[in-house]
Amino acid sequence: MPPLKLGVLTDMSSLYADNGGQGSVVAAQMAVDDFGGTVLGRKIEVISADHQNKADIGGAITRRWIENENVEVILDVPNSAVALAVQGITRDKKKLFLATGAATSRLTGDECSQTGIHWTYDTYALSQGTTKAVSKLGVRSWYFLSADYSLGAQLEADSRKVIAAAGGQVVGAVKHPINTPDFSSFLLQAQSSKADAIALADAGGDFINAVKQAGEFGVTKTQKLVGLLVFIADIHSLGLQSAQGLILSSAFYWDLNDDTRAWSKRFIEKTGKVPTMIHAGTYGAVTHYLKSVAAAGSVDGPVVAAKMREIPVNDFMTKDGRIREDGRLVRDMYLFKVKSPEQSRYKFDYYQLLATIPGNEAFKPQEEGGCPLLSKK
C-alpha cells in the first residue's frame, strides 16, 4: 500500500515562519507519531513546502502534490491569499484542506468548500475578541494600519463592524505592503490622526516591526496599539518590555492548563520554541483527520470531510468542538493581556487570561457568512 501523504504548506523563510513554518511540520509529525504512524494499513507520511507568501507558488505546489504526488490533505497555509488559492484547487479536486494557519473568514463564507475545514481561528473571531474588549475599555476612535492583501482587508472589515456596533468610529486607515521593513510614514499618519487606538491588521514580522517602530516614534505614549492577529512567537520576539499591556485574542496558550502544558513541553523539547496556536491547531487537525479516516474506512476527501463534521473534536486545546456545515470548527477563544517583565515568573510566562469567549459567540453564525453550501438545502 502506498503511504498516506499529508502536505504541510507553510512559510519557511519569511514573516510567518516562526508562527507556522517548521514548527507546523513538527506538530503534524507529533500527531502522526501519537496516532501510531499508520491508518487503514497505510504508513502516514508528512511532507512540506514553502509557499513564499505567493498565491501562484502555493497554488502550483498544491496542484503538483495532488496530481503527481498523491497528497490527500493539505495543512497550515499561513497567508490568506495563498489559502484562498489552495481552497479553490482542493475544492475542485475534492481533496481536504485543513486551514490551521490561515485567517480570512472568507474560507467559511463566500469561498467555503465541502472539503475545506477552517480550524484554528479567523478574522471574525479575532475582531470579536480583541476589538470588542478594547472598545469596552473606552476606546472610541480608531485608525487602521492594514497589510495590503486579503488578511489585512478582512481583519479590517470584520473589525470595522464591531467598532460601529460599539458606537465607535474609524477616523482613518492606511495600507502597507506585506513584509515591509519601514513603517515610519504609516505610523506618522496614524499618529497625526489622534485616534484613541491604532489597530494593526497585519501579522508576524509586519506586526513585530510596527510595534517596535511605534515605540521608537513615541506613538504608544499617547495612543493605544491594538494587535488584531498576534502570536506568542511575536511577543517572544518583541520582548515583554515592548509588548507589555497589549490585549490580544488567541485560540491557544501553552500555559492554560495541565493538558496544554504537557503537550507544549514535548513541543518545546523538540523545537526549543514556544508553540503558537497554529502549531497546536495543526496537531489537533491531523489527529482529528486521522481519527476520521479510521472511522470512515476511507481516504476519499468528501467522505472524510463528512466524518470530520460528524465526530466531536477533543484534544488538549479543544474540548467538544464541532465542525459546522460551512467548515468552521467552533471552539472557545481566549482574550489575554501581555504581562509586564515584573509579572513574568518563568520562561514563556507571557499572558494573563482576561476572558474565555465561548465558541458560539466567538465565530460568525454560519447563516451570516454567505457560504454557498448552505443554500443548496
Short mmCIF file of C-alpha atoms in Angstrom, two decimals:
data_model
loop_
_atom_site.label_atom_id
_atom_site.label_comp_id
_atom_site.label_asym_id
_atom_site.label_seq_id
_atom_site.Cartn_x
_atom_site.Cartn_y
_atom_site.Cartn_z
CA MET A 1 0.00 0.00 0.00
CA PRO A 2 1.32 3.48 -0.85
CA PRO A 3 1.77 5.87 2.08
CA LEU A 4 -0.97 8.30 3.05
CA LYS A 5 0.59 11.71 2.40
CA LEU A 6 -0.13 14.88 4.38
CA GLY A 7 1.31 18.11 2.96
CA VAL A 8 2.23 20.99 5.26
CA LEU A 9 2.25 24.07 3.02
CA THR A 10 3.72 26.94 5.02
CA ASP A 11 6.06 29.91 5.24
CA MET A 12 9.54 28.54 5.91
CA SER A 13 11.61 31.64 5.27
CA SER A 14 9.73 34.90 5.75
CA LEU A 15 7.47 36.87 8.07
CA TYR A 16 5.25 33.96 9.24
CA ALA A 17 7.99 31.32 9.61
CA ASP A 18 8.01 31.47 13.44
CA ASN A 19 4.21 31.27 13.67
CA GLY A 20 3.86 28.27 11.33
CA GLY A 21 6.94 27.13 9.42
CA GLN A 22 8.99 24.18 10.61
CA GLY A 23 7.03 24.15 13.87
CA SER A 24 3.91 23.14 11.92
CA VAL A 25 5.81 20.24 10.33
CA VAL A 26 6.96 19.11 13.80
CA ALA A 27 3.40 19.39 15.18
CA ALA A 28 1.98 17.37 12.28
CA GLN A 29 4.62 14.67 12.76
CA MET A 30 3.92 14.57 16.53
CA ALA A 31 0.24 13.91 15.75
CA VAL A 32 1.14 11.15 13.28
CA ASP A 33 3.52 9.53 15.79
CA ASP A 34 0.97 9.74 18.62
CA PHE A 35 -1.64 8.14 16.34
CA GLY A 36 0.70 5.22 15.73
CA GLY A 37 2.14 6.09 12.32
CA THR A 38 -0.34 4.07 10.24
CA VAL A 39 -4.03 4.17 9.31
CA LEU A 40 -6.06 1.65 7.26
CA GLY A 41 -2.87 -0.38 6.89
CA ARG A 42 -1.02 2.55 5.27
CA LYS A 43 2.05 4.32 6.59
CA ILE A 44 1.39 8.03 7.17
CA GLU A 45 3.94 10.41 5.67
CA VAL A 46 4.29 14.17 6.31
CA ILE A 47 5.83 16.27 3.53
CA SER A 48 6.29 20.06 3.48
CA ALA A 49 6.97 23.02 1.19
CA ASP A 50 7.47 26.79 1.37
CA HIS A 51 4.78 28.83 -0.40
CA GLN A 52 6.91 32.01 -0.13
CA ASN A 53 3.73 34.02 0.58
CA LYS A 54 2.84 33.91 -3.12
CA ALA A 55 -0.56 32.60 -4.19
CA ASP A 56 0.74 31.37 -7.57
CA ILE A 57 3.57 29.39 -5.94
CA GLY A 58 1.24 27.95 -3.29
CA GLY A 59 -1.25 27.01 -6.00
CA ALA A 60 1.41 25.33 -8.15
CA ILE A 61 2.69 23.26 -5.20
CA THR A 62 -0.89 22.25 -4.34
CA ARG A 63 -1.57 21.06 -7.90
CA ARG A 64 1.71 19.14 -8.07
CA TRP A 65 1.10 17.48 -4.72
CA ILE A 66 -2.42 16.39 -5.63
CA GLU A 67 -1.90 15.48 -9.30
CA ASN A 68 1.59 13.94 -9.19
CA GLU A 69 2.38 13.00 -5.59
CA ASN A 70 -0.95 11.63 -4.28
CA VAL A 71 -1.20 14.05 -1.35
CA GLU A 72 -4.63 13.62 0.29
CA VAL A 73 -4.70 16.57 2.69
CA ILE A 74 -3.06 20.00 2.83
CA LEU A 75 -2.45 21.78 6.14
CA ASP A 76 -1.41 25.09 7.68
CA VAL A 77 -1.07 27.75 4.91
CA PRO A 78 -0.43 30.98 6.83
CA ASN A 79 -1.23 33.79 4.36
CA SER A 80 -4.88 34.30 3.44
CA ALA A 81 -4.23 34.96 -0.25
CA VAL A 82 -2.38 31.64 -0.62
CA ALA A 83 -5.07 29.87 1.45
CA LEU A 84 -7.86 31.11 -0.84
CA ALA A 85 -5.93 29.77 -3.85
CA VAL A 86 -5.44 26.39 -2.12
CA GLN A 87 -9.13 26.28 -1.13
CA GLY A 88 -10.17 26.73 -4.77
CA ILE A 89 -7.91 23.93 -6.03
CA THR A 90 -8.73 21.44 -3.26
CA ARG A 91 -12.46 22.16 -3.69
CA ASP A 92 -12.23 21.31 -7.40
CA LYS A 93 -10.07 18.22 -6.78
CA LYS A 94 -12.17 17.04 -3.81
CA LYS A 95 -9.13 16.87 -1.55
CA LEU A 96 -9.03 18.03 2.07
CA PHE A 97 -7.68 21.42 3.07
CA LEU A 98 -7.31 21.89 6.82
CA ALA A 99 -6.57 25.60 7.18
CA THR A 100 -4.76 25.69 10.51
CA GLY A 101 -2.67 28.78 9.73
CA ALA A 102 -4.89 30.99 7.54
CA ALA A 103 -7.05 33.75 8.98
CA THR A 104 -9.57 35.05 6.44
CA SER A 105 -13.18 34.32 7.37
CA ARG A 106 -13.95 34.03 3.64
CA LEU A 107 -12.79 30.38 3.90
CA THR A 108 -16.14 29.59 5.51
CA GLY A 109 -18.01 32.42 3.78
CA ASP A 110 -18.24 33.00 0.03
CA GLU A 111 -15.21 30.72 -0.58
CA CYS A 112 -16.39 27.80 1.59
CA SER A 113 -15.77 24.23 0.47
CA GLN A 114 -17.19 20.78 1.18
CA THR A 115 -13.59 19.57 1.72
CA GLY A 116 -12.28 22.75 3.39
CA ILE A 117 -12.14 22.99 7.18
CA HIS A 118 -11.06 26.23 8.89
CA TRP A 119 -9.51 25.02 12.08
CA THR A 120 -7.76 27.40 14.45
CA TYR A 121 -9.06 30.98 14.36
CA ASP A 122 -10.35 33.52 11.84
CA THR A 123 -10.56 37.26 11.26
CA TYR A 124 -14.13 37.43 12.59
CA ALA A 125 -13.27 35.70 15.90
CA LEU A 126 -10.19 37.88 16.38
CA SER A 127 -12.17 41.07 15.84
CA GLN A 128 -14.97 39.81 18.12
CA GLY A 129 -12.47 39.19 20.90
CA THR A 130 -9.92 41.97 20.69
CA THR A 131 -11.86 44.84 19.13
CA LYS A 132 -14.85 44.30 21.42
CA ALA A 133 -12.66 44.12 24.53
CA VAL A 134 -10.72 47.27 23.66
CA SER A 135 -13.94 49.15 22.85
CA LYS A 136 -15.19 48.28 26.34
CA LEU A 137 -12.07 49.95 27.77
CA GLY A 138 -13.32 53.27 26.42
CA VAL A 139 -11.61 53.45 23.03
CA ARG A 140 -13.89 55.39 20.72
CA SER A 141 -11.79 56.42 17.71
CA TRP A 142 -9.68 54.04 15.63
CA TYR A 143 -7.07 54.21 12.90
CA PHE A 144 -6.25 51.10 10.83
CA LEU A 145 -2.78 50.10 9.72
CA SER A 146 -3.51 47.12 7.47
CA ALA A 147 -1.43 44.70 5.40
CA ASP A 148 -2.26 45.25 1.74
CA TYR A 149 -3.66 41.81 0.89
CA SER A 150 -6.64 39.65 1.85
CA LEU A 151 -5.65 39.17 5.53
CA GLY A 152 -5.47 42.91 6.22
CA ALA A 153 -8.62 43.67 4.22
CA GLN A 154 -10.70 41.02 6.02
CA LEU A 155 -9.36 41.81 9.51
CA GLU A 156 -10.16 45.48 8.96
CA ALA A 157 -13.61 44.78 7.50
CA ASP A 158 -14.60 42.43 10.34
CA SER A 159 -13.26 44.84 12.98
CA ARG A 160 -15.00 47.88 11.47
CA LYS A 161 -18.36 46.16 12.01
CA VAL A 162 -17.55 45.54 15.69
CA ILE A 163 -16.41 49.16 16.15
CA ALA A 164 -19.59 50.52 14.56
CA ALA A 165 -21.76 48.25 16.73
CA ALA A 166 -19.93 49.51 19.83
CA GLY A 167 -20.61 53.15 18.87
CA GLY A 168 -17.01 53.89 17.90
CA GLN A 169 -15.70 55.42 14.70
CA VAL A 170 -12.84 54.81 12.30
CA VAL A 171 -11.09 58.12 11.64
CA GLY A 172 -8.65 56.84 9.04
CA ALA A 173 -6.81 53.89 7.52
CA VAL A 174 -3.67 53.18 5.54
CA LYS A 175 -2.46 50.03 3.79
CA HIS A 176 1.15 48.85 3.91
CA PRO A 177 2.92 46.33 1.64
CA ILE A 178 3.40 42.85 3.07
CA ASN A 179 6.83 42.28 4.67
CA THR A 180 7.75 45.97 4.75
CA PRO A 181 10.78 46.98 6.87
CA ASP A 182 9.84 50.67 7.27
CA PHE A 183 6.59 51.71 8.95
CA SER A 184 7.58 55.32 9.63
CA SER A 185 5.26 57.08 7.13
CA PHE A 186 2.30 54.84 8.06
CA LEU A 187 2.82 55.36 11.79
CA LEU A 188 3.18 59.13 11.42
CA GLN A 189 -0.14 59.24 9.55
CA ALA A 190 -1.74 57.17 12.31
CA GLN A 191 -0.19 59.40 14.97
CA SER A 192 -1.44 62.61 13.35
CA SER A 193 -4.99 61.20 13.25
CA LYS A 194 -5.02 61.46 17.08
CA ALA A 195 -7.19 58.29 17.18
CA ASP A 196 -7.52 56.65 20.59
CA ALA A 197 -6.26 53.36 19.16
CA ILE A 198 -4.18 52.23 16.19
CA ALA A 199 -5.34 48.80 15.04
CA LEU A 200 -2.65 46.66 13.44
CA ALA A 201 -4.40 44.46 10.87
CA ASP A 202 -1.28 42.51 9.96
CA ALA A 203 0.76 39.64 11.39
CA GLY A 204 4.15 38.08 12.04
CA GLY A 205 7.16 40.16 11.04
CA ASP A 206 4.94 43.08 9.95
CA PHE A 207 3.26 43.23 13.35
CA ILE A 208 6.63 43.00 15.15
CA ASN A 209 8.17 45.80 13.07
CA ALA A 210 5.13 48.05 13.51
CA VAL A 211 5.15 47.65 17.31
CA LYS A 212 8.91 48.24 17.58
CA GLN A 213 8.80 51.35 15.40
CA ALA A 214 5.69 52.68 17.17
CA GLY A 215 7.71 52.56 20.39
CA GLU A 216 10.62 54.38 18.73
CA PHE A 217 8.32 57.16 17.47
CA GLY A 218 6.67 57.56 20.87
CA VAL A 219 3.28 56.62 19.41
CA THR A 220 2.45 54.40 22.38
CA LYS A 221 2.78 57.31 24.82
CA THR A 222 -0.47 58.86 23.55
CA GLN A 223 -2.27 56.14 21.60
CA LYS A 224 -3.15 52.53 22.32
CA LEU A 225 -1.73 49.91 19.93
CA VAL A 226 -4.11 47.06 19.23
CA GLY A 227 -2.83 43.88 17.59
CA LEU A 228 -5.64 42.06 15.80
CA LEU A 229 -3.63 38.92 14.94
CA VAL A 230 -0.89 38.29 17.49
CA PHE A 231 1.10 35.11 18.04
CA ILE A 232 3.13 34.22 21.10
CA ALA A 233 6.20 33.96 18.84
CA ASP A 234 5.70 37.68 18.07
CA ILE A 235 5.60 38.51 21.79
CA HIS A 236 8.73 36.43 22.34
CA SER A 237 10.50 38.31 19.54
CA LEU A 238 9.39 41.73 20.83
CA GLY A 239 10.14 41.02 24.50
CA LEU A 240 7.80 41.90 27.36
CA GLN A 241 9.31 45.36 27.75
CA SER A 242 7.93 46.34 24.32
CA ALA A 243 4.78 44.18 24.31
CA GLN A 244 3.52 44.58 27.90
CA GLY A 245 -0.13 45.62 28.26
CA LEU A 246 -1.10 44.53 24.75
CA ILE A 247 -4.55 42.93 24.59
CA LEU A 248 -4.95 40.06 22.14
CA SER A 249 -7.13 37.10 21.21
CA SER A 250 -5.83 33.59 20.70
CA ALA A 251 -7.18 30.07 20.20
CA PHE A 252 -4.43 28.63 22.39
CA TYR A 253 -1.89 29.41 25.09
CA TRP A 254 0.66 26.85 26.17
CA ASP A 255 0.26 27.62 29.90
CA LEU A 256 -3.54 27.49 30.06
CA ASN A 257 -3.94 24.15 31.87
CA ASP A 258 -2.23 20.82 32.57
CA ASP A 259 -3.11 19.39 29.13
CA THR A 260 -1.72 22.37 27.19
CA ARG A 261 1.41 22.39 29.37
CA ALA A 262 2.07 18.67 28.85
CA TRP A 263 1.80 18.88 25.06
CA SER A 264 3.78 22.14 24.90
CA LYS A 265 6.60 20.68 26.98
CA ARG A 266 7.04 17.97 24.33
CA PHE A 267 6.93 20.52 21.52
CA ILE A 268 9.48 22.79 23.23
CA GLU A 269 11.81 19.81 23.77
CA LYS A 270 11.73 19.10 20.01
CA THR A 271 11.99 22.68 18.74
CA GLY A 272 13.33 24.90 21.52
CA LYS A 273 10.45 27.26 20.71
CA VAL A 274 7.17 28.14 22.36
CA PRO A 275 4.23 26.70 20.37
CA THR A 276 1.81 29.08 18.66
CA MET A 277 -1.89 28.49 18.11
CA ILE A 278 -1.03 27.39 14.54
CA HIS A 279 1.27 24.65 15.84
CA ALA A 280 -1.33 23.44 18.35
CA GLY A 281 -4.07 23.65 15.72
CA THR A 282 -2.03 21.67 13.20
CA TYR A 283 -1.56 18.86 15.73
CA GLY A 284 -5.29 18.87 16.51
CA ALA A 285 -6.34 18.90 12.85
CA VAL A 286 -4.05 16.00 11.90
CA THR A 287 -5.26 13.96 14.89
CA HIS A 288 -8.94 14.56 14.07
CA TYR A 289 -8.34 13.85 10.38
CA LEU A 290 -6.67 10.50 11.12
CA LYS A 291 -9.44 9.54 13.58
CA SER A 292 -11.99 10.33 10.88
CA VAL A 293 -10.12 8.35 8.20
CA ALA A 294 -10.09 5.35 10.53
CA ALA A 295 -13.79 5.77 11.37
CA ALA A 296 -14.82 6.26 7.72
CA GLY A 297 -12.62 3.42 6.46
CA SER A 298 -11.70 5.67 3.53
CA VAL A 299 -9.35 8.48 2.46
CA ASP A 300 -11.87 9.90 -0.04
CA GLY A 301 -12.00 13.68 0.55
CA PRO A 302 -15.77 14.29 0.78
CA VAL A 303 -16.31 11.08 2.80
CA VAL A 304 -13.62 12.00 5.36
CA ALA A 305 -14.79 15.63 5.50
CA ALA A 306 -18.32 14.44 6.35
CA LYS A 307 -16.94 12.16 9.09
CA MET A 308 -14.84 15.04 10.49
CA ARG A 309 -18.03 17.11 10.78
CA GLU A 310 -19.83 14.21 12.45
CA ILE A 311 -17.27 13.43 15.18
CA PRO A 312 -16.74 15.97 18.02
CA VAL A 313 -13.21 17.41 18.27
CA ASN A 314 -11.44 16.64 21.54
CA ASP A 315 -7.76 17.22 22.20
CA PHE A 316 -5.53 19.24 24.52
CA MET A 317 -6.65 22.59 23.03
CA THR A 318 -10.26 21.88 22.03
CA LYS A 319 -12.99 20.39 24.18
CA ASP A 320 -16.13 19.12 22.43
CA GLY A 321 -15.51 21.26 19.35
CA ARG A 322 -17.87 20.89 16.39
CA ILE A 323 -17.19 21.39 12.69
CA ARG A 324 -20.15 23.12 11.05
CA GLU A 325 -21.52 22.54 7.58
CA ASP A 326 -19.64 25.62 6.32
CA GLY A 327 -16.36 24.06 7.51
CA ARG A 328 -15.80 26.22 10.58
CA LEU A 329 -14.54 24.45 13.72
CA VAL A 330 -16.39 26.10 16.59
CA ARG A 331 -14.34 26.12 19.78
CA ASP A 332 -13.59 28.57 22.59
CA MET A 333 -11.30 31.54 22.03
CA TYR A 334 -9.38 33.42 24.73
CA LEU A 335 -8.67 37.04 25.50
CA PHE A 336 -5.24 37.76 27.00
CA LYS A 337 -3.20 40.68 28.27
CA VAL A 338 0.58 40.57 27.86
CA LYS A 339 2.36 40.59 31.23
CA SER A 340 4.98 43.10 32.26
CA PRO A 341 8.56 41.85 32.77
CA GLU A 342 7.96 42.03 36.54
CA GLN A 343 4.85 39.82 36.35
CA SER A 344 6.55 37.07 34.33
CA ARG A 345 7.77 34.30 36.64
CA TYR A 346 9.34 31.73 34.28
CA LYS A 347 10.27 31.14 30.65
CA PHE A 348 7.46 31.92 28.19
CA ASP A 349 5.20 33.17 31.05
CA TYR A 350 3.77 35.94 28.87
CA TYR A 351 -0.02 36.04 29.12
CA GLN A 352 -2.67 36.83 31.71
CA LEU A 353 -6.09 35.35 30.86
CA LEU A 354 -8.79 38.04 30.81
CA ALA A 355 -11.75 36.08 29.45
CA THR A 356 -12.84 32.88 27.75
CA ILE A 357 -15.06 33.59 24.74
CA PRO A 358 -17.46 30.69 24.06
CA GLY A 359 -17.26 29.38 20.50
CA ASN A 360 -20.84 30.29 19.64
CA GLU A 361 -20.05 33.93 20.49
CA ALA A 362 -16.55 33.99 19.00
CA PHE A 363 -17.38 32.78 15.50
CA LYS A 364 -19.77 34.25 12.95
CA PRO A 365 -23.12 32.40 12.73
CA GLN A 366 -22.90 30.34 9.56
CA GLU A 367 -26.16 31.73 8.18
CA GLU A 368 -24.49 35.18 8.12
CA GLY A 369 -21.35 34.00 6.31
CA GLY A 370 -22.69 33.60 2.78
CA CYS A 371 -21.40 30.02 2.32
CA PRO A 372 -22.98 28.60 -0.87
CA LEU A 373 -23.05 25.08 0.62
CA LEU A 374 -25.87 26.15 2.95
CA SER A 375 -28.14 27.47 0.19
CA LYS A 376 -28.21 24.09 -1.53
CA LYS A 377 -30.59 22.64 1.03
#
